mmCIF file with all atom_site columns, C-alpha atoms in Angstrom:
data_model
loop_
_atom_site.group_PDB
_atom_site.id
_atom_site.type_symbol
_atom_site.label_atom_id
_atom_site.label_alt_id
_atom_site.label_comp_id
_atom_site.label_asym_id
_atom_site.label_entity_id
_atom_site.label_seq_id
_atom_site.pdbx_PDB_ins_code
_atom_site.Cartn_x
_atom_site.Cartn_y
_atom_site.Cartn_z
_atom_site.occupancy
_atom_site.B_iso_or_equiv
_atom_site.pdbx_formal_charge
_atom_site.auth_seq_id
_atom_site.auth_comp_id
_atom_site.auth_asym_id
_atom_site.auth_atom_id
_atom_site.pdbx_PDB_model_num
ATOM 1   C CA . UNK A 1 1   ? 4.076   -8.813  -4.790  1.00 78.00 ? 1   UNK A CA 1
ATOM 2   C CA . UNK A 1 2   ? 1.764   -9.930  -2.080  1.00 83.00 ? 2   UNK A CA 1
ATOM 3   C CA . UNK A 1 3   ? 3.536   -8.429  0.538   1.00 83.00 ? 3   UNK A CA 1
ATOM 4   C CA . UNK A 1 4   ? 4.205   -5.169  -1.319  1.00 84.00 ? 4   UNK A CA 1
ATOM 5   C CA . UNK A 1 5   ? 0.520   -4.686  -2.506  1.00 89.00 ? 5   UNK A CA 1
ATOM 6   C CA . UNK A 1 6   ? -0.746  -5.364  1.628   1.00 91.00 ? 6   UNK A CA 1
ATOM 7   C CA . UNK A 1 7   ? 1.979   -3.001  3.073   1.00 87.00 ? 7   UNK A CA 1
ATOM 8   C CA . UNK A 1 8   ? 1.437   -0.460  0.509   1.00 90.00 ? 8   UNK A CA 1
ATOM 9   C CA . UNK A 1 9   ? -2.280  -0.345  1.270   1.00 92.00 ? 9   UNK A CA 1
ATOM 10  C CA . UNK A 1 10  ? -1.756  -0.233  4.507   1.00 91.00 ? 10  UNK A CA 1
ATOM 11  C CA . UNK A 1 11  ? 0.958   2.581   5.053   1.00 89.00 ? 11  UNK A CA 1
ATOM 12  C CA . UNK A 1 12  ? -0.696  4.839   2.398   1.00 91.00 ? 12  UNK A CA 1
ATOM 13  C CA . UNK A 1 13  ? -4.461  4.245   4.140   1.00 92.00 ? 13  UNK A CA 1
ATOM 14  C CA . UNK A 1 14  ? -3.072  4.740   7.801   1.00 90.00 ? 14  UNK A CA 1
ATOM 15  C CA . UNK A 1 15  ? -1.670  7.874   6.919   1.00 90.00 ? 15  UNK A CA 1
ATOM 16  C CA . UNK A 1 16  ? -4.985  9.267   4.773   1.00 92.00 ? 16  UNK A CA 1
ATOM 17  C CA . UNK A 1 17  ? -7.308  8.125   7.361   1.00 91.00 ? 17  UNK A CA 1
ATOM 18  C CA . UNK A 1 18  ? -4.949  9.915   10.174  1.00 89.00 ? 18  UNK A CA 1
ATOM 19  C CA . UNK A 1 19  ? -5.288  13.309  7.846   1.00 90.00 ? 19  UNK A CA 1
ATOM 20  C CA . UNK A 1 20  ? -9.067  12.936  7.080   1.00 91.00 ? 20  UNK A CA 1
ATOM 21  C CA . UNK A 1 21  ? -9.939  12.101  11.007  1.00 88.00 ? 21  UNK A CA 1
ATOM 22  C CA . UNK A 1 22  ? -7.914  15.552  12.124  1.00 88.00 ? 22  UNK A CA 1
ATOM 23  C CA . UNK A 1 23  ? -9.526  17.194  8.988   1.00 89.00 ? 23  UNK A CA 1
ATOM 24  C CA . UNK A 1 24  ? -13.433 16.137  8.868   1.00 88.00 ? 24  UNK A CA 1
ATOM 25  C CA . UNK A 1 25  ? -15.906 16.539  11.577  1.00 79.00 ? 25  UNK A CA 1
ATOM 26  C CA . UNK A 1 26  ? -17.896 14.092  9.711   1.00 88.00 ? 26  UNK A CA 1
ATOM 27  C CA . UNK A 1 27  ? -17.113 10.581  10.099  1.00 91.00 ? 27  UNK A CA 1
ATOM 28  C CA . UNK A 1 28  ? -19.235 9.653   6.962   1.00 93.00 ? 28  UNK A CA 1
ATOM 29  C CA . UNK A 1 29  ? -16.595 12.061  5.012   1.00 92.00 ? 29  UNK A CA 1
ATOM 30  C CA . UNK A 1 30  ? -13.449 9.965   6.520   1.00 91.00 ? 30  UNK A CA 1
ATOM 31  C CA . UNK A 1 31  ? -15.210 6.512   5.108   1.00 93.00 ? 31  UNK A CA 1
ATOM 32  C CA . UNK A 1 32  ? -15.851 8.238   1.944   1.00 94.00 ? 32  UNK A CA 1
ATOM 33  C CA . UNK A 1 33  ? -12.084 9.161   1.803   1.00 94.00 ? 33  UNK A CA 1
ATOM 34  C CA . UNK A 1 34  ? -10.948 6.763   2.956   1.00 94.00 ? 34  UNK A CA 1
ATOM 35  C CA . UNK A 1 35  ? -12.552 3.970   0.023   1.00 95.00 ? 35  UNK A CA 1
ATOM 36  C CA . UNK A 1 36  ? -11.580 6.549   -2.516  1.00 95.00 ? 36  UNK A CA 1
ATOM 37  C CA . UNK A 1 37  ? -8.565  6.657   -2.015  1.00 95.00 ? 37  UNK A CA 1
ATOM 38  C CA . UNK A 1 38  ? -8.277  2.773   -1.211  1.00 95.00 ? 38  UNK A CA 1
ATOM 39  C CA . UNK A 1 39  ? -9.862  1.717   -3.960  1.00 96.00 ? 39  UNK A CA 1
ATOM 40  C CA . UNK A 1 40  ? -8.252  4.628   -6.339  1.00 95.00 ? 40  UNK A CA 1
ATOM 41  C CA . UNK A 1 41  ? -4.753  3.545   -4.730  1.00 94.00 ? 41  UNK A CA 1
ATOM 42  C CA . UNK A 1 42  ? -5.337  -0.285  -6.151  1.00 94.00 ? 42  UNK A CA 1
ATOM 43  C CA . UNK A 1 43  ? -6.309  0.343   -9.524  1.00 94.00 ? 43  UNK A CA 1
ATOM 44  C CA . UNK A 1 44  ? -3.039  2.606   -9.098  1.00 93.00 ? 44  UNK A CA 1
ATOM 45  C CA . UNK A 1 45  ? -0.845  -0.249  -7.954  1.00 92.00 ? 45  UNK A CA 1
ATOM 46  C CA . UNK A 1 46  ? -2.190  -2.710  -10.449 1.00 92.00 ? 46  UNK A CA 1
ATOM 47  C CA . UNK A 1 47  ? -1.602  -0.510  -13.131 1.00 92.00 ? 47  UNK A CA 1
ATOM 48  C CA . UNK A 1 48  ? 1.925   -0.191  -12.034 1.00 90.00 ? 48  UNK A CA 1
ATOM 49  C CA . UNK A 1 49  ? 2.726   -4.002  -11.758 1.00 90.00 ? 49  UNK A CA 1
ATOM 50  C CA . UNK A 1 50  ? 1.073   -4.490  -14.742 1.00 90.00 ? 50  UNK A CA 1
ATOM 51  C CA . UNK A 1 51  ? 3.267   -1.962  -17.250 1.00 89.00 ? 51  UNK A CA 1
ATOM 52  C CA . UNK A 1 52  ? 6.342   -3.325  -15.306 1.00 87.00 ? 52  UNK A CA 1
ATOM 53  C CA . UNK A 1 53  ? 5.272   -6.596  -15.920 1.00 85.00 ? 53  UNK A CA 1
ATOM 54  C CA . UNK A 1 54  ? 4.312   -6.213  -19.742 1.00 85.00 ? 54  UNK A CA 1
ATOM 55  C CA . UNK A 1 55  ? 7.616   -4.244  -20.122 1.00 84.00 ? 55  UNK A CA 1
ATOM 56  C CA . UNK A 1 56  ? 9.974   -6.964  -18.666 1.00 83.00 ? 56  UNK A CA 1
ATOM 57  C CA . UNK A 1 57  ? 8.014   -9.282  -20.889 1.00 81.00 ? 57  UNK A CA 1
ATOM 58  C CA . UNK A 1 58  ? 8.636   -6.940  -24.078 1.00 81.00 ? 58  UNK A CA 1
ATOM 59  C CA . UNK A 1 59  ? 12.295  -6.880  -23.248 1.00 81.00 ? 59  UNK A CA 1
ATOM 60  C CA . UNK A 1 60  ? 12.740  -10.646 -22.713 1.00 81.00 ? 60  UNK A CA 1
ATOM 61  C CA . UNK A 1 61  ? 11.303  -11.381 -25.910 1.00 79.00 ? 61  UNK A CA 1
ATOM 62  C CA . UNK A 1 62  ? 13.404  -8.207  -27.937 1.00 79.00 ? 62  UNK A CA 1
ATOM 63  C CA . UNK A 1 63  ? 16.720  -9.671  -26.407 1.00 73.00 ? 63  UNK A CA 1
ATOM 64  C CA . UNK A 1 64  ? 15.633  -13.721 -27.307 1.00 75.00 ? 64  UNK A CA 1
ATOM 65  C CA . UNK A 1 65  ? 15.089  -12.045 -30.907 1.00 76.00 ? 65  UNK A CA 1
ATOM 66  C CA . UNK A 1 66  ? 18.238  -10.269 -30.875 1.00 77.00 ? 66  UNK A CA 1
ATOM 67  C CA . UNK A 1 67  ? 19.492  -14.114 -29.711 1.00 75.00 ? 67  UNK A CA 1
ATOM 68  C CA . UNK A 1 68  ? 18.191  -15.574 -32.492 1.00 75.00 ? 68  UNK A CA 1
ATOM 69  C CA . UNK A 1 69  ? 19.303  -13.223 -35.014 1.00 74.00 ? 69  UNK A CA 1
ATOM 70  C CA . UNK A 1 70  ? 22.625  -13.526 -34.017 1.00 76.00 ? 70  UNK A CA 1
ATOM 71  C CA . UNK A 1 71  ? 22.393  -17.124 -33.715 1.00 76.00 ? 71  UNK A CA 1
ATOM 72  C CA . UNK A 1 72  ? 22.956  -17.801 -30.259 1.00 73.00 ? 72  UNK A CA 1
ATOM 73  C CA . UNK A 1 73  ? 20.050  -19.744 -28.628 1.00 67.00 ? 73  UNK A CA 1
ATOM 74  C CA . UNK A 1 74  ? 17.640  -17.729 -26.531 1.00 58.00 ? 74  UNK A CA 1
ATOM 75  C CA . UNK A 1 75  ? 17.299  -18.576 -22.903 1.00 60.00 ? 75  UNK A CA 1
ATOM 76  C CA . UNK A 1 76  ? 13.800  -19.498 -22.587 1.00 57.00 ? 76  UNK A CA 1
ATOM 77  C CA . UNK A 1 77  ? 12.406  -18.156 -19.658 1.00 61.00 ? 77  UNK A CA 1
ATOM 78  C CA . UNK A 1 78  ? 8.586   -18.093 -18.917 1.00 66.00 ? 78  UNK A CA 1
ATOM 79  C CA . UNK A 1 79  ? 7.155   -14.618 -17.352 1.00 70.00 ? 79  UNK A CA 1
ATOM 80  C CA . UNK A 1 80  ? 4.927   -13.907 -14.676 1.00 81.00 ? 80  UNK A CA 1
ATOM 81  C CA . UNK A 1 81  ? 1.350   -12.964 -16.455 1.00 87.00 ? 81  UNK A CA 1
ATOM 82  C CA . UNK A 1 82  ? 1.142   -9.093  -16.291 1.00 86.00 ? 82  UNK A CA 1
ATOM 83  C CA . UNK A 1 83  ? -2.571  -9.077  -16.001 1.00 89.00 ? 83  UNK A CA 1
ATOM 84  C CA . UNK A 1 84  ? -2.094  -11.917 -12.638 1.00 91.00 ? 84  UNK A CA 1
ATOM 85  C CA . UNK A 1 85  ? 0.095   -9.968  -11.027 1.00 89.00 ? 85  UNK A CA 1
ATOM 86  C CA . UNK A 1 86  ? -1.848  -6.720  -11.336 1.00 91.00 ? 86  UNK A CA 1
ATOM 87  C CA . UNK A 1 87  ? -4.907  -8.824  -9.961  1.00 92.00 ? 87  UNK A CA 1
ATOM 88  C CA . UNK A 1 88  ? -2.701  -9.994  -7.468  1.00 92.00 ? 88  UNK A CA 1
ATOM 89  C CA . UNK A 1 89  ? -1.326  -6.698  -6.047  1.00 92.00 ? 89  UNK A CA 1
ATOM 90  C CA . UNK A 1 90  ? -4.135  -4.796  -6.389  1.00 94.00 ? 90  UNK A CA 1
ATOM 91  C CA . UNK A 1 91  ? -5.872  -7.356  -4.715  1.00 95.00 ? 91  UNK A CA 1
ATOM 92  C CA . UNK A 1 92  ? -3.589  -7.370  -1.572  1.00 94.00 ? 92  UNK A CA 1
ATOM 93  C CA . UNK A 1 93  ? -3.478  -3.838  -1.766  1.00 95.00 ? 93  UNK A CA 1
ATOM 94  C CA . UNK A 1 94  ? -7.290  -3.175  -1.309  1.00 95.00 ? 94  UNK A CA 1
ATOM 95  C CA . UNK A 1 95  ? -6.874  -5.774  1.463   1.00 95.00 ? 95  UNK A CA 1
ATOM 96  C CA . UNK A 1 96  ? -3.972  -3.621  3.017   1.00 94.00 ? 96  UNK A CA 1
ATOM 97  C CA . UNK A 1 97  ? -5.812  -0.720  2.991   1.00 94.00 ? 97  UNK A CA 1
ATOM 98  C CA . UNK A 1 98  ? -8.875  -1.855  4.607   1.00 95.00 ? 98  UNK A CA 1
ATOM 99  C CA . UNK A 1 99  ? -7.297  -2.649  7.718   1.00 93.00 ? 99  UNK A CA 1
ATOM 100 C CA . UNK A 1 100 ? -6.940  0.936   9.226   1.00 92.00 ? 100 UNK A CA 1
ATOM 101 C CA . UNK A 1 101 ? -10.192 1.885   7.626   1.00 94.00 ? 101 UNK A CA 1
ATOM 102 C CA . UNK A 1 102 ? -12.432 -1.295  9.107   1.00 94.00 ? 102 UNK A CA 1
ATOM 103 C CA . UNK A 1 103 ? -12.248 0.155   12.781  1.00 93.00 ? 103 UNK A CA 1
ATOM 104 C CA . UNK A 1 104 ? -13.971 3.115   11.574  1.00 92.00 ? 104 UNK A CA 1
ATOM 105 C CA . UNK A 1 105 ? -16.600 1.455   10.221  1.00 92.00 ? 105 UNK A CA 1
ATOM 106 C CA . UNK A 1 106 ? -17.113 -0.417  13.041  1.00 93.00 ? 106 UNK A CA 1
ATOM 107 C CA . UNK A 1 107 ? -17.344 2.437   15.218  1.00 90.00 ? 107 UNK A CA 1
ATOM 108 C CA . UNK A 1 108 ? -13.539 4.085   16.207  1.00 85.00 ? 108 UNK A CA 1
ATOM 109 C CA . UNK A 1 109 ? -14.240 7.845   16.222  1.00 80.00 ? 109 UNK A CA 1
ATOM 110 C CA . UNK A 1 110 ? -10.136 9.050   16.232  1.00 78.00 ? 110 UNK A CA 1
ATOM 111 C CA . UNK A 1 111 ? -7.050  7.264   14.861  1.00 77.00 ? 111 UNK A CA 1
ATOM 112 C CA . UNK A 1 112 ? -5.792  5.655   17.649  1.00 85.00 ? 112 UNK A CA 1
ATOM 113 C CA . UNK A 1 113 ? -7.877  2.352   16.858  1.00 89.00 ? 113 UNK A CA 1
ATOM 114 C CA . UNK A 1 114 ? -6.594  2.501   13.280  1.00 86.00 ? 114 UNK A CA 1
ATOM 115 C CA . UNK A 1 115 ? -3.135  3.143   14.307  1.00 86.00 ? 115 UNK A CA 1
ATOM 116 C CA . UNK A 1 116 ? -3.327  0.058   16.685  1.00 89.00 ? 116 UNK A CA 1
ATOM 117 C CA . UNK A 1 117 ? -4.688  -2.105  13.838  1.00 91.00 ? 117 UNK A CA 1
ATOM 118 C CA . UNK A 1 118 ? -2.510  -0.862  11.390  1.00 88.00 ? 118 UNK A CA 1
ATOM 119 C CA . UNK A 1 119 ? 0.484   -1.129  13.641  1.00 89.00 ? 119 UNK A CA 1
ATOM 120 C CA . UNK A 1 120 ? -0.215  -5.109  14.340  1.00 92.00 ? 120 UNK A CA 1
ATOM 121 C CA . UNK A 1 121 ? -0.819  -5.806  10.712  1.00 92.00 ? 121 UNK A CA 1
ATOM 122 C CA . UNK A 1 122 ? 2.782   -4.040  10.118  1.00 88.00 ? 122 UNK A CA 1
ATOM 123 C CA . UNK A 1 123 ? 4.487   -5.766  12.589  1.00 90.00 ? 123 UNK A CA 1
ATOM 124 C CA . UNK A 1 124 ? 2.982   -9.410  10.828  1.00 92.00 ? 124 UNK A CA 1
ATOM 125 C CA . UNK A 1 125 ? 3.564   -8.353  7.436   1.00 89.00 ? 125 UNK A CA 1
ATOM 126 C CA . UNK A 1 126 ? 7.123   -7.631  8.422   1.00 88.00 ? 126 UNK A CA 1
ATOM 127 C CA . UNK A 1 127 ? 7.795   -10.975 10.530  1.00 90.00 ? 127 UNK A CA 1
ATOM 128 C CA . UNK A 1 128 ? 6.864   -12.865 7.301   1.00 89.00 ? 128 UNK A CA 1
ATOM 129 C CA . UNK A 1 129 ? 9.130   -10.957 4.751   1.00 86.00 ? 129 UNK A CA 1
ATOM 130 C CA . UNK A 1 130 ? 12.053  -10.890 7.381   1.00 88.00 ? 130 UNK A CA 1
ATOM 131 C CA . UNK A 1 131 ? 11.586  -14.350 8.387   1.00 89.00 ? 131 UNK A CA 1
ATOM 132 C CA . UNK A 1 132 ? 10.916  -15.311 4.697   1.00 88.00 ? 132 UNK A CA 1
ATOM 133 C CA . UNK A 1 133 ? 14.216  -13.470 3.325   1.00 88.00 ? 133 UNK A CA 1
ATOM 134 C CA . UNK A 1 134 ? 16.456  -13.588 5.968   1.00 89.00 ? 134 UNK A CA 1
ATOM 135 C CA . UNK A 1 135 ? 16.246  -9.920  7.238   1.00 89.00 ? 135 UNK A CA 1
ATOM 136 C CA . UNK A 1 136 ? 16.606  -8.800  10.994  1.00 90.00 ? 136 UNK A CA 1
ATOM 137 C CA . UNK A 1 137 ? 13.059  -9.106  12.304  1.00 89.00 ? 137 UNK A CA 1
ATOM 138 C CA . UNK A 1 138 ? 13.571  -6.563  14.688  1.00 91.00 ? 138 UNK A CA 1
ATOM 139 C CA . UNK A 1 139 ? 15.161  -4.058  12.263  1.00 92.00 ? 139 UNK A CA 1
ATOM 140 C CA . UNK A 1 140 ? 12.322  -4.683  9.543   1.00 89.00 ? 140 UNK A CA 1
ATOM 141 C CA . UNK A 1 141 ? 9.454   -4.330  12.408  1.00 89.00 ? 141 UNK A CA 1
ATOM 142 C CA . UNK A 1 142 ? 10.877  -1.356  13.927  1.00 91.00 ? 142 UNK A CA 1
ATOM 143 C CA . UNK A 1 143 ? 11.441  0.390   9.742   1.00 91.00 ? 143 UNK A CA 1
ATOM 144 C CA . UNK A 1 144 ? 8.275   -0.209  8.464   1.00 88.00 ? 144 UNK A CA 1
ATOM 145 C CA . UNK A 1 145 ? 6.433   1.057   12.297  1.00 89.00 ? 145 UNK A CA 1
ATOM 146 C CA . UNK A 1 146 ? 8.887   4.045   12.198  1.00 91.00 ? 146 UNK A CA 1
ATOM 147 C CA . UNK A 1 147 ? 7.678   4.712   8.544   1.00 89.00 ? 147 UNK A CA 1
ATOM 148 C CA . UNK A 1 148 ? 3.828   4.407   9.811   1.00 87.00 ? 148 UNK A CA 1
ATOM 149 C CA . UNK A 1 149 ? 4.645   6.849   12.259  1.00 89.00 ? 149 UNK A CA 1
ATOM 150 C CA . UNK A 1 150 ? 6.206   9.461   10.426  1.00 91.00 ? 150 UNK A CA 1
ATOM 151 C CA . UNK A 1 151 ? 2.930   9.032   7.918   1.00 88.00 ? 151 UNK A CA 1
ATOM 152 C CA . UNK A 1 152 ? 0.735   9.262   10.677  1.00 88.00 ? 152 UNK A CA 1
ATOM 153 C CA . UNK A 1 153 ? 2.287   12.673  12.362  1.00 91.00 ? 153 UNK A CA 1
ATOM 154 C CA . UNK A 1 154 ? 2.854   14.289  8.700   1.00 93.00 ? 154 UNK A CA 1
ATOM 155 C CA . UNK A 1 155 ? -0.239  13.668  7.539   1.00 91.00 ? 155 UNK A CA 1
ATOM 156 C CA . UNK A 1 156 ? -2.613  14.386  10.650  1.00 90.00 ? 156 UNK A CA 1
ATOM 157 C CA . UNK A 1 157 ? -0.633  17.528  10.961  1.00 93.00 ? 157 UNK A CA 1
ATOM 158 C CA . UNK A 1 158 ? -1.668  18.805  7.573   1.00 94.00 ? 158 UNK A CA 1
ATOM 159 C CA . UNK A 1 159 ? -5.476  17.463  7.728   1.00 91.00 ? 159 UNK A CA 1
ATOM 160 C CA . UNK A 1 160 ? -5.403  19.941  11.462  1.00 91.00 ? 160 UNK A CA 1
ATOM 161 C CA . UNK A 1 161 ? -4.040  22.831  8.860   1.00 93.00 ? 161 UNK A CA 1
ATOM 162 C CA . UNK A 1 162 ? -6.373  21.954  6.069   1.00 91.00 ? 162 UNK A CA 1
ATOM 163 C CA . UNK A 1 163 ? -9.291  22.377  8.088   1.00 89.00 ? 163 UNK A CA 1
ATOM 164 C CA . UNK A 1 164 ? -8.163  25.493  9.906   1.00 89.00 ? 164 UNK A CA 1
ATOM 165 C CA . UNK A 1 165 ? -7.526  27.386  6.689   1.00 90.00 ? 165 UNK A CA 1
ATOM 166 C CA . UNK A 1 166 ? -10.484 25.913  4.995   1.00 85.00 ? 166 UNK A CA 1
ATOM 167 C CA . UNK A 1 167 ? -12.955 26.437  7.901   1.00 83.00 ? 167 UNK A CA 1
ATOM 168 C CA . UNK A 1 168 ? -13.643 29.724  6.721   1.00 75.00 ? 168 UNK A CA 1
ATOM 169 C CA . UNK A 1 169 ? -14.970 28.700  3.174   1.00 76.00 ? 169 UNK A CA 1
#
């Protein structure tokens, strides 16, 4: 959940920050964005994990009733807490998303800092889940930079056409 929560931060941020740099002039605007949607994208996340969570729960304990009524003992099986896990991946998600929006702050005026940042965190995040599960390294690193990329190029492409066709309003 950890893992999901950071990378999903991360590639989601990358690529608004890469639209809102082509699109504003302003680099006040990109900040504001940028924590919108960072902040808007946890709560998001959260609630997510947290209705999966509560519904896997609800299930488990329909089917150990269904068990019971049938007179077959009920595997008991203890849950993850919904309302932990939503803490938990919102958490890591805010924390993913910060990372290609903390250059700015500090000063980067175009995405290429960002990008850089966000492109080392990637490459970490997926060392640990590859090493951790057994995956190719190399094939997990080069996925999840390939998918930054294609973020990245979509998304800076439509904030340049956003602010063309909006310049004149």
């Amino acid at each position: 959940n950890g893992f999901l929560g950071f990378n999903d931060g991360l590639v989601e941020l990358i690529g608004a920050v890469s639209g809102f740099l082509a699109a504003f002039e302003d680099i006040r605007f990109v900040l504001i964005a940028g924590f919108t949607t960072a902040v808007a994208g946890a709560f998001s996340m959260a609630a997510g994990i947290y209705g999966a969570v509560s519904s896997e729960k609800e299930m488990r304990r329909l089917d150990d009733g269904k068990a019971r009524f049938l007179g077959s003992m009920a595997a008991a099986t203890p849950g993850q807490s919904a309302s932990r896990s939503a803490v938990f991946v919102g958490v890591s998600y805010l924390l993913g998303s910060l990372v290609p929006i903390m250059p700015i702050l500090l000063g980067a005026r175009t995405f290429l800092i960002p990008l850089c940042a966000a492109g080392v965190a990637v490459m970490i995040v997926s060392f640990m889940v590859a090493f951790l599960s057994g995956m190719d390294v190399r094939r997990r690193i080069f996925t999840n930079l390939g998918v930054i990329v294609v973020a990245i190029s979509i998304t800076y492409v439509i904030g340049l056409l956003a602010q063309r066709v909006l310049d004149g309003f």
